[in-house]
Amino acid sequence: MRQVELEVLRYNPETDREPHFQRYAVDCQEEWVVLDALNHVKETLDPTLSYRWSCHMAVCGSCGMMVNGEPKLACKAFLRDYPGVIRVEPLRHFPVERDLVTVIDDFVAKLARVKPYLIPKDKAPEAAEFRQTPAQLKRYKQFTLCINCMLCYAACPEYGLIPKYLGPAAIALAHRWNRDSRDGGRDARQEELAATEGAWECSFVGACSEVCPEHVDPAGAIQQVKIESTVDWYQAHLMPWTKK
Amino acid sequence: METHSADVAIIGAGGAGLRAAIALAQSAPSLRIALISKVYPMRSHTCAAEGGAAGVIKPDDSLEHHFNDTVGGGDWLSDQDAVDYFIREAPTELLQLEHWGCPWSREADGSVAVRPFGGMKKQRTWFAADKSGFHILHTLFQTSLQFPSIQRFDEFYATDLLVEDGRCVGLTAIEMRSGQMRWFDARAVIIAGGGAGRMFPFTTNGAIKTGDGMALAYRAGVPLKDMEFVQYHPTGLPSTGTLLTEACRGEGGVLLNKNGRRFLQDYGMGPETPLGKPVLKTMELGPRDRVSQAFWHEQRKGNAIATRWGDAMLLDMRHLGEKTINERLPLVRDMSISYMGVDPVTDPVPVRPVVHYMMGGIHTDINAATSLPGLYAAGECACVSINGANRLGSNSLTELLVFGRRAAVSALEYLQQGGRPAGGAALAEAAQARVRELVQRTGGTESVAGLRKEMMQAMEEHAGIYRSGEGLAAACAKLGELRQRYRRIELHDKTNVYNTDLLQALELGSMLDCAEAVVQSAAARKESRGAHQRLDFPGRDDRQFLRHSLAAYAGEGPPRVSYRDVVITRSPPGVRDYSGGHE
């Protein structure tokens, strides 16, 4: 048992002129995560606190928030890693809807724009699967693991400066489909990916990959997209006869 | 009130809701589809399913095997015509997902890999490592983005179905962002709202699994079927209730008591099988109800190990080796380390049974239709029933797909049959007034958190793995009392924007309705079958209870429980044999 001081950003657009911090002293079990502490506040101290959560196993992606200034899933931020006061804020770079709840319309719209679905290269076989070897699966599997938690957007300095930037998760997901042996839709996605606000906006800080709770490595995906786009450019302009 | 008109409104955007939406969009591009969910689609609890989805694909398997496993696993309470439809459609649906790009795990030759699962005679569980539900959900969600006719209403909480002249004509929902009520004027409605595991304090279910879809249908006059059958998954982490998939045992993990004995052999699931060589349909690959019940008995004998979070058994996966664990069970390893501080590569993991799945739900027929014209249901919130008294692991992900699509086809047929009476405005106004009264109420004496805790305690104490008439009577009285007291709750938060105090109050209302249906149905079923075990009626009683229970909403009073015959086509009730052919 440990008493934890939580400092939580509160903002209700109906009643607050601007955001402010509220402190809660919470009796916590040693093995708790920040989400457990918030739930304890909600149940016993302050039913007006709003935040999103569901699975408590780092797979639904709901509970992304800033914990002591770093983007974290609250269900995987262990109290034992935070000895002092714990400051909890909504994810950086997103408008605040209320308290720890952010507006994520921007990401949701960008995800749709990159066409994150199979655009089949060949007609699907009758009553059978496309063959895909374990090696072919491995080429894109890592990029399928994105849970859309948006910690990478909160960590990305470029997204903070240029909100039109497509951003790490959307690019990584587009790349996931491009690398799938069943897919032939790269050209259709390229317009978004190779645009100024696409992969080229990234200055390769790599913060996205550092904070990713699923080890997707969006920074790696973005660099691969850049290389492939460069190859495209050379093929189109210097060696047009090689273009398919 | 702002109004949205749709041809079909779908409540819930998890696996079943998305599958239905895509089926509708593909079959008639001009249809206006409203996909309404209290969370963004990718937050739906389908994402937490780990092990896989069952469908016959390999040459050594047959539909008949899948049929027999499912019917026997369900202790003969499944409707056999529905099971037949389900197993026939299963491979087609799983292949469809493959054609949409689902990253299924593969064999060396590039074909889809399958793994063993509890209660299944053959290997037929398609999987994507141990994040199968996650990949199914994201594949469906991302695929749905190519259909402009699917209009999403993310973070809209459905409060009421609108029923006029005996037909479902739409619904009302609160837009969380504004707190405003919206009227969805819809020609047909599909409910795909998921389960209700949050009635219990210790569950694998996420916070959102509060039985809202079930309660919507129930209050609109559609009975809830077989609600007494609540599945305990044998292997949850004692600290958080986090699920460790059955695939741990499918890959060869074993269950030990405190003496290191593989105790399942003492409960009709033996003899012991060689370590690391799992044999299908016996020992650790027995069905969930039997394995969870065996733990209960071991606990009573004093053979459990004590942990800070209560009694547990041990799930030993060490002999699988680090490579297999990393390849096949990466999430299991990650969660065991994170939430229990135990690495399955080096140590056995303490686990205990945990509430996981509702076999019961909205009474539908084989076409996913309810008794209310214009209303359909699919997924965990529905009860067709294919799962009977005990669902086999990996049948539910397939069920989402098969019956999600079926609900769409049925809704489409209903639309093609013609119109519907206009209206619903007055009903929508009444729904809005009801919620407004709840928000503005003053002088209430009850709190959401307080009532929720009492409900959970009653369910844990009296509606668990083993039940008694006495305990269930106490639970029925308690739930009746909570139903009364619920009318006197007062919210602390009376503002509009993303008001989770209001959301939780409405969710509690849903759970109380579901919980009362569970305990009343359980009290009335005086036999033991599948996941419903009565200490005072230990045997299965086919003469009286080879029937589905139907709990009908009765407003001020407890639900009325009636019965309906099970559809038996070719498999008469028999003995469930998990001895590996030794009995």
mmCIF file of C-alpha atoms in Angstrom, chain A:
data_model
loop_
_atom_site.group_PDB
_atom_site.id
_atom_site.type_symbol
_atom_site.label_atom_id
_atom_site.label_comp_id
_atom_site.label_asym_id
_atom_site.label_seq_id
_atom_site.Cartn_x
_atom_site.Cartn_y
_atom_site.Cartn_z
ATOM 1 C CA MET A 1 0.000 0.000 0.000
ATOM 2 C CA ARG A 2 1.286 3.411 -0.933
ATOM 3 C CA GLN A 3 -0.338 6.823 -0.983
ATOM 4 C CA VAL A 4 0.158 8.347 -4.404
ATOM 5 C CA GLU A 5 -0.244 12.027 -5.193
ATOM 6 C CA LEU A 6 -1.940 12.317 -8.553
ATOM 7 C CA GLU A 7 -1.976 15.645 -10.305
ATOM 8 C CA VAL A 8 -4.594 15.454 -13.017
ATOM 9 C CA LEU A 9 -5.390 17.989 -15.696
ATOM 10 C CA ARG A 10 -9.041 18.968 -15.516
ATOM 11 C CA TYR A 11 -10.996 20.841 -18.121
ATOM 12 C CA ASN A 12 -14.713 21.022 -18.690
ATOM 13 C CA PRO A 13 -15.515 23.406 -21.552
ATOM 14 C CA GLU A 14 -18.914 24.185 -20.029
ATOM 15 C CA THR A 15 -17.647 25.324 -16.660
ATOM 16 C CA ASP A 16 -13.905 26.074 -16.936
ATOM 17 C CA ARG A 17 -12.367 29.010 -18.715
ATOM 18 C CA GLU A 18 -9.070 27.162 -18.945
ATOM 19 C CA PRO A 19 -7.517 23.846 -17.905
ATOM 20 C CA HIS A 20 -6.195 23.474 -14.377
ATOM 21 C CA PHE A 21 -4.591 20.761 -12.291
ATOM 22 C CA GLN A 22 -6.378 18.946 -9.527
ATOM 23 C CA ARG A 23 -4.607 16.905 -6.870
ATOM 24 C CA TYR A 24 -5.829 13.618 -5.491
ATOM 25 C CA ALA A 25 -4.227 11.588 -2.729
ATOM 26 C CA VAL A 26 -4.921 7.959 -3.614
ATOM 27 C CA ASP A 27 -4.257 4.830 -1.572
ATOM 28 C CA CYS A 28 -2.801 2.438 -4.103
ATOM 29 C CA GLN A 29 -1.623 -1.150 -4.246
ATOM 30 C CA GLU A 30 2.035 -1.517 -5.141
ATOM 31 C CA GLU A 31 1.366 -3.353 -8.405
ATOM 32 C CA TRP A 32 -1.192 -0.877 -9.717
ATOM 33 C CA VAL A 33 -0.928 1.035 -12.948
ATOM 34 C CA VAL A 34 -1.906 4.688 -13.377
ATOM 35 C CA LEU A 35 -5.259 3.568 -14.782
ATOM 36 C CA ASP A 36 -6.053 1.700 -11.547
ATOM 37 C CA ALA A 37 -5.342 4.870 -9.603
ATOM 38 C CA LEU A 38 -7.624 6.905 -11.883
ATOM 39 C CA ASN A 39 -10.368 4.306 -11.518
ATOM 40 C CA HIS A 40 -9.982 4.518 -7.761
ATOM 41 C CA VAL A 41 -10.389 8.297 -7.954
ATOM 42 C CA LYS A 42 -13.456 7.928 -10.158
ATOM 43 C CA GLU A 43 -15.082 5.384 -7.855
ATOM 44 C CA THR A 44 -14.297 6.835 -4.466
ATOM 45 C CA LEU A 45 -13.181 10.448 -4.719
ATOM 46 C CA ASP A 46 -14.493 12.247 -7.766
ATOM 47 C CA PRO A 47 -17.130 10.830 -10.145
ATOM 48 C CA THR A 48 -16.802 13.886 -12.401
ATOM 49 C CA LEU A 49 -13.351 12.920 -13.730
ATOM 50 C CA SER A 50 -13.537 11.837 -17.385
ATOM 51 C CA TYR A 51 -11.088 9.631 -19.318
ATOM 52 C CA ARG A 52 -11.266 6.760 -21.780
ATOM 53 C CA TRP A 53 -10.355 3.191 -20.990
ATOM 54 C CA SER A 54 -11.511 -0.343 -21.642
ATOM 55 C CA CYS A 55 -9.327 -3.454 -21.959
ATOM 56 C CA HIS A 56 -6.656 -2.925 -19.268
ATOM 57 C CA MET A 57 -4.311 -5.105 -21.338
ATOM 58 C CA ALA A 58 -2.718 -2.665 -23.777
ATOM 59 C CA VAL A 59 -4.612 -3.779 -26.836
ATOM 60 C CA CYS A 60 -7.665 -1.502 -27.229
ATOM 61 C CA GLY A 61 -5.607 1.698 -27.342
ATOM 62 C CA SER A 62 -8.120 3.843 -25.426
ATOM 63 C CA CYS A 63 -6.127 5.075 -22.459
ATOM 64 C CA GLY A 64 -3.245 6.997 -24.026
ATOM 65 C CA MET A 65 -2.282 9.995 -21.895
ATOM 66 C CA MET A 66 0.758 11.975 -20.777
ATOM 67 C CA VAL A 67 2.276 10.571 -17.591
ATOM 68 C CA ASN A 68 4.931 12.872 -16.153
ATOM 69 C CA GLY A 69 5.303 14.416 -19.588
ATOM 70 C CA GLU A 70 5.638 11.189 -21.574
ATOM 71 C CA PRO A 71 2.997 9.567 -23.776
ATOM 72 C CA LYS A 72 1.916 6.316 -22.112
ATOM 73 C CA LEU A 73 -0.914 3.843 -21.988
ATOM 74 C CA ALA A 74 -2.324 4.360 -18.492
ATOM 75 C CA CYS A 75 -2.888 0.591 -18.242
ATOM 76 C CA LYS A 76 0.823 -0.036 -18.749
ATOM 77 C CA ALA A 77 2.267 2.828 -16.709
ATOM 78 C CA PHE A 78 3.235 1.134 -13.452
ATOM 79 C CA LEU A 79 3.132 3.220 -10.297
ATOM 80 C CA ARG A 80 6.365 1.567 -9.179
ATOM 81 C CA ASP A 81 8.156 3.440 -11.982
ATOM 82 C CA TYR A 82 7.024 6.811 -10.632
ATOM 83 C CA PRO A 83 8.351 7.455 -7.128
ATOM 84 C CA GLY A 84 7.041 11.006 -6.610
ATOM 85 C CA VAL A 85 3.971 12.991 -7.615
ATOM 86 C CA ILE A 86 2.443 11.642 -10.827
ATOM 87 C CA ARG A 87 1.219 14.230 -13.269
ATOM 88 C CA VAL A 88 -1.423 13.026 -15.705
ATOM 89 C CA GLU A 89 -2.450 15.085 -18.739
ATOM 90 C CA PRO A 90 -4.298 14.474 -21.993
ATOM 91 C CA LEU A 91 -2.194 13.349 -24.962
ATOM 92 C CA ARG A 92 -0.127 16.220 -26.306
ATOM 93 C CA HIS A 93 -0.868 17.725 -29.734
ATOM 94 C CA PHE A 94 -4.570 16.881 -29.634
ATOM 95 C CA PRO A 95 -7.385 19.257 -28.713
ATOM 96 C CA VAL A 96 -8.862 18.520 -25.293
ATOM 97 C CA GLU A 97 -12.508 17.517 -25.338
ATOM 98 C CA ARG A 98 -12.782 17.241 -21.588
ATOM 99 C CA ASP A 99 -10.322 16.342 -18.795
ATOM 100 C CA LEU A 100 -8.140 13.521 -20.186
ATOM 101 C CA VAL A 101 -10.346 12.946 -23.236
ATOM 102 C CA THR A 102 -8.897 14.274 -26.495
ATOM 103 C CA VAL A 103 -10.447 14.920 -29.902
ATOM 104 C CA ILE A 104 -8.971 12.359 -32.327
ATOM 105 C CA ASP A 105 -10.923 13.229 -35.494
ATOM 106 C CA ASP A 106 -7.705 14.237 -37.230
ATOM 107 C CA PHE A 107 -6.097 10.817 -36.907
ATOM 108 C CA VAL A 108 -9.285 8.964 -37.797
ATOM 109 C CA ALA A 109 -9.610 11.017 -41.009
ATOM 110 C CA LYS A 110 -5.945 10.502 -41.922
ATOM 111 C CA LEU A 111 -6.190 6.776 -41.397
ATOM 112 C CA ALA A 112 -9.031 6.578 -43.937
ATOM 113 C CA ARG A 113 -7.052 8.686 -46.432
ATOM 114 C CA VAL A 114 -4.163 6.208 -46.715
ATOM 115 C CA LYS A 115 -6.523 3.435 -47.905
ATOM 116 C CA PRO A 116 -5.621 0.965 -45.137
ATOM 117 C CA TYR A 117 -7.212 -2.070 -46.729
ATOM 118 C CA LEU A 118 -6.264 -4.738 -49.198
ATOM 119 C CA ILE A 119 -6.303 -3.613 -52.803
ATOM 120 C CA PRO A 120 -5.775 -7.082 -54.272
ATOM 121 C CA LYS A 121 -2.982 -7.645 -56.711
ATOM 122 C CA ASP A 122 -4.656 -10.782 -58.077
ATOM 123 C CA LYS A 123 -8.169 -12.120 -58.039
ATOM 124 C CA ALA A 124 -8.827 -14.047 -54.820
ATOM 125 C CA PRO A 125 -8.740 -17.832 -55.296
ATOM 126 C CA GLU A 126 -12.067 -19.678 -55.257
ATOM 127 C CA ALA A 127 -12.801 -21.250 -51.873
ATOM 128 C CA ALA A 128 -9.155 -21.063 -50.860
ATOM 129 C CA GLU A 129 -6.720 -18.675 -49.288
ATOM 130 C CA PHE A 130 -4.063 -16.550 -50.949
ATOM 131 C CA ARG A 131 -0.804 -18.357 -50.285
ATOM 132 C CA GLN A 132 1.538 -16.337 -48.087
ATOM 133 C CA THR A 133 4.671 -17.864 -46.626
ATOM 134 C CA PRO A 134 5.832 -17.130 -43.077
ATOM 135 C CA ALA A 135 8.663 -15.072 -44.624
ATOM 136 C CA GLN A 136 6.179 -12.985 -46.630
ATOM 137 C CA LEU A 137 4.056 -12.521 -43.512
ATOM 138 C CA LYS A 138 7.086 -11.370 -41.587
ATOM 139 C CA ARG A 139 7.730 -8.576 -44.110
ATOM 140 C CA TYR A 140 4.700 -6.624 -42.873
ATOM 141 C CA LYS A 141 3.552 -8.294 -39.629
ATOM 142 C CA GLN A 142 5.221 -5.805 -37.312
ATOM 143 C CA PHE A 143 3.313 -2.913 -38.891
ATOM 144 C CA THR A 144 -0.034 -4.655 -38.332
ATOM 145 C CA LEU A 145 0.426 -4.384 -34.585
ATOM 146 C CA CYS A 146 -0.555 -0.706 -34.369
ATOM 147 C CA ILE A 147 -3.389 -0.282 -31.836
ATOM 148 C CA ASN A 148 -4.122 3.319 -32.920
ATOM 149 C CA CYS A 149 -3.359 4.606 -29.429
ATOM 150 C CA MET A 150 -1.751 7.733 -30.883
ATOM 151 C CA LEU A 151 1.128 7.906 -28.435
ATOM 152 C CA CYS A 152 3.351 8.354 -31.504
ATOM 153 C CA TYR A 153 1.483 11.519 -32.536
ATOM 154 C CA ALA A 154 1.901 12.903 -29.037
ATOM 155 C CA ALA A 155 5.629 12.158 -29.191
ATOM 156 C CA CYS A 156 6.208 13.494 -32.715
ATOM 157 C CA PRO A 157 7.656 17.020 -32.797
ATOM 158 C CA GLU A 158 6.770 17.396 -36.489
ATOM 159 C CA TYR A 159 3.108 16.679 -35.855
ATOM 160 C CA GLY A 160 3.162 19.301 -33.104
ATOM 161 C CA LEU A 161 4.501 21.892 -35.552
ATOM 162 C CA ILE A 162 2.655 20.849 -38.709
ATOM 163 C CA PRO A 163 -0.759 19.364 -37.934
ATOM 164 C CA LYS A 164 -1.286 18.500 -41.620
ATOM 165 C CA TYR A 165 1.515 15.929 -41.386
ATOM 166 C CA LEU A 166 0.075 12.461 -41.991
ATOM 167 C CA GLY A 167 1.933 11.199 -38.955
ATOM 168 C CA PRO A 168 3.641 7.984 -37.808
ATOM 169 C CA ALA A 169 0.744 5.541 -37.309
ATOM 170 C CA ALA A 170 -1.072 6.375 -40.560
ATOM 171 C CA ILE A 171 2.141 6.052 -42.582
ATOM 172 C CA ALA A 172 3.111 2.809 -40.846
ATOM 173 C CA LEU A 173 -0.321 1.346 -41.580
ATOM 174 C CA ALA A 174 -0.174 2.380 -45.242
ATOM 175 C CA HIS A 175 3.248 0.768 -45.389
ATOM 176 C CA ARG A 176 1.831 -2.386 -43.792
ATOM 177 C CA TRP A 177 -0.524 -2.832 -46.758
ATOM 178 C CA ASN A 178 2.152 -1.910 -49.307
ATOM 179 C CA ARG A 179 4.373 -4.702 -48.013
ATOM 180 C CA ASP A 180 1.644 -7.362 -47.971
ATOM 181 C CA SER A 181 2.301 -9.937 -50.717
ATOM 182 C CA ARG A 182 -1.443 -10.002 -51.484
ATOM 183 C CA ASP A 183 -1.650 -6.265 -52.100
ATOM 184 C CA GLY A 184 -1.258 -4.272 -55.309
ATOM 185 C CA GLY A 185 -2.409 -0.877 -54.062
ATOM 186 C CA ARG A 186 0.868 0.931 -53.533
ATOM 187 C CA ASP A 187 0.290 3.379 -56.376
ATOM 188 C CA ALA A 188 -3.116 4.293 -54.955
ATOM 189 C CA ARG A 189 -1.578 5.057 -51.557
ATOM 190 C CA GLN A 190 1.448 6.836 -52.918
ATOM 191 C CA GLU A 191 -0.366 10.126 -53.505
ATOM 192 C CA GLU A 192 -0.832 10.577 -49.752
ATOM 193 C CA LEU A 193 2.433 8.973 -48.687
ATOM 194 C CA ALA A 194 4.743 10.827 -51.077
ATOM 195 C CA ALA A 195 3.041 14.211 -50.644
ATOM 196 C CA THR A 196 4.806 17.016 -48.791
ATOM 197 C CA GLU A 197 2.687 16.278 -45.722
ATOM 198 C CA GLY A 198 3.405 12.576 -46.085
ATOM 199 C CA ALA A 199 6.601 10.755 -45.220
ATOM 200 C CA TRP A 200 8.862 13.629 -46.295
ATOM 201 C CA GLU A 201 7.651 15.778 -43.413
ATOM 202 C CA CYS A 202 9.400 13.420 -41.002
ATOM 203 C CA SER A 203 12.785 14.670 -39.806
ATOM 204 C CA PHE A 204 13.641 11.264 -38.344
ATOM 205 C CA VAL A 205 13.669 12.144 -34.676
ATOM 206 C CA GLY A 206 12.493 8.597 -33.945
ATOM 207 C CA ALA A 207 10.434 9.526 -30.889
ATOM 208 C CA CYS A 208 7.430 7.674 -32.342
ATOM 209 C CA SER A 209 9.215 4.339 -32.231
ATOM 210 C CA GLU A 210 10.503 4.971 -28.728
ATOM 211 C CA VAL A 211 7.035 5.486 -27.245
ATOM 212 C CA CYS A 212 5.196 2.816 -29.251
ATOM 213 C CA PRO A 213 3.793 0.305 -26.725
ATOM 214 C CA GLU A 214 3.569 -2.408 -29.408
ATOM 215 C CA HIS A 215 7.067 -1.962 -30.885
ATOM 216 C CA VAL A 216 5.667 -1.214 -34.338
ATOM 217 C CA ASP A 217 8.619 1.028 -35.246
ATOM 218 C CA PRO A 218 6.766 3.641 -37.299
ATOM 219 C CA ALA A 219 10.032 5.555 -37.768
ATOM 220 C CA GLY A 220 11.444 2.544 -39.597
ATOM 221 C CA ALA A 221 8.335 2.385 -41.774
ATOM 222 C CA ILE A 222 8.611 6.067 -42.661
ATOM 223 C CA GLN A 223 12.248 5.749 -43.705
ATOM 224 C CA GLN A 224 11.383 2.748 -45.890
ATOM 225 C CA VAL A 225 8.596 4.773 -47.518
ATOM 226 C CA LYS A 226 11.086 7.568 -48.229
ATOM 227 C CA ILE A 227 13.550 5.181 -49.838
ATOM 228 C CA GLU A 228 10.852 3.597 -51.974
ATOM 229 C CA SER A 229 9.544 7.016 -53.015
ATOM 230 C CA THR A 230 13.042 8.066 -54.008
ATOM 231 C CA VAL A 231 13.458 4.957 -56.117
ATOM 232 C CA ASP A 232 10.124 5.797 -57.749
ATOM 233 C CA TRP A 233 11.351 9.285 -58.563
ATOM 234 C CA TYR A 234 14.582 8.052 -60.143
ATOM 235 C CA GLN A 235 12.741 5.461 -62.141
ATOM 236 C CA ALA A 236 10.214 7.989 -63.402
ATOM 237 C CA HIS A 237 12.673 10.765 -64.229
ATOM 238 C CA LEU A 238 16.011 9.192 -65.055
ATOM 239 C CA MET A 239 15.148 5.669 -66.122
ATOM 240 C CA PRO A 240 11.569 5.865 -67.401
ATOM 241 C CA TRP A 241 12.013 2.635 -69.363
ATOM 242 C CA THR A 242 12.297 0.674 -66.068
ATOM 243 C CA LYS A 243 8.915 1.862 -64.821
ATOM 244 C CA LYS A 244 6.365 -0.901 -64.922
#
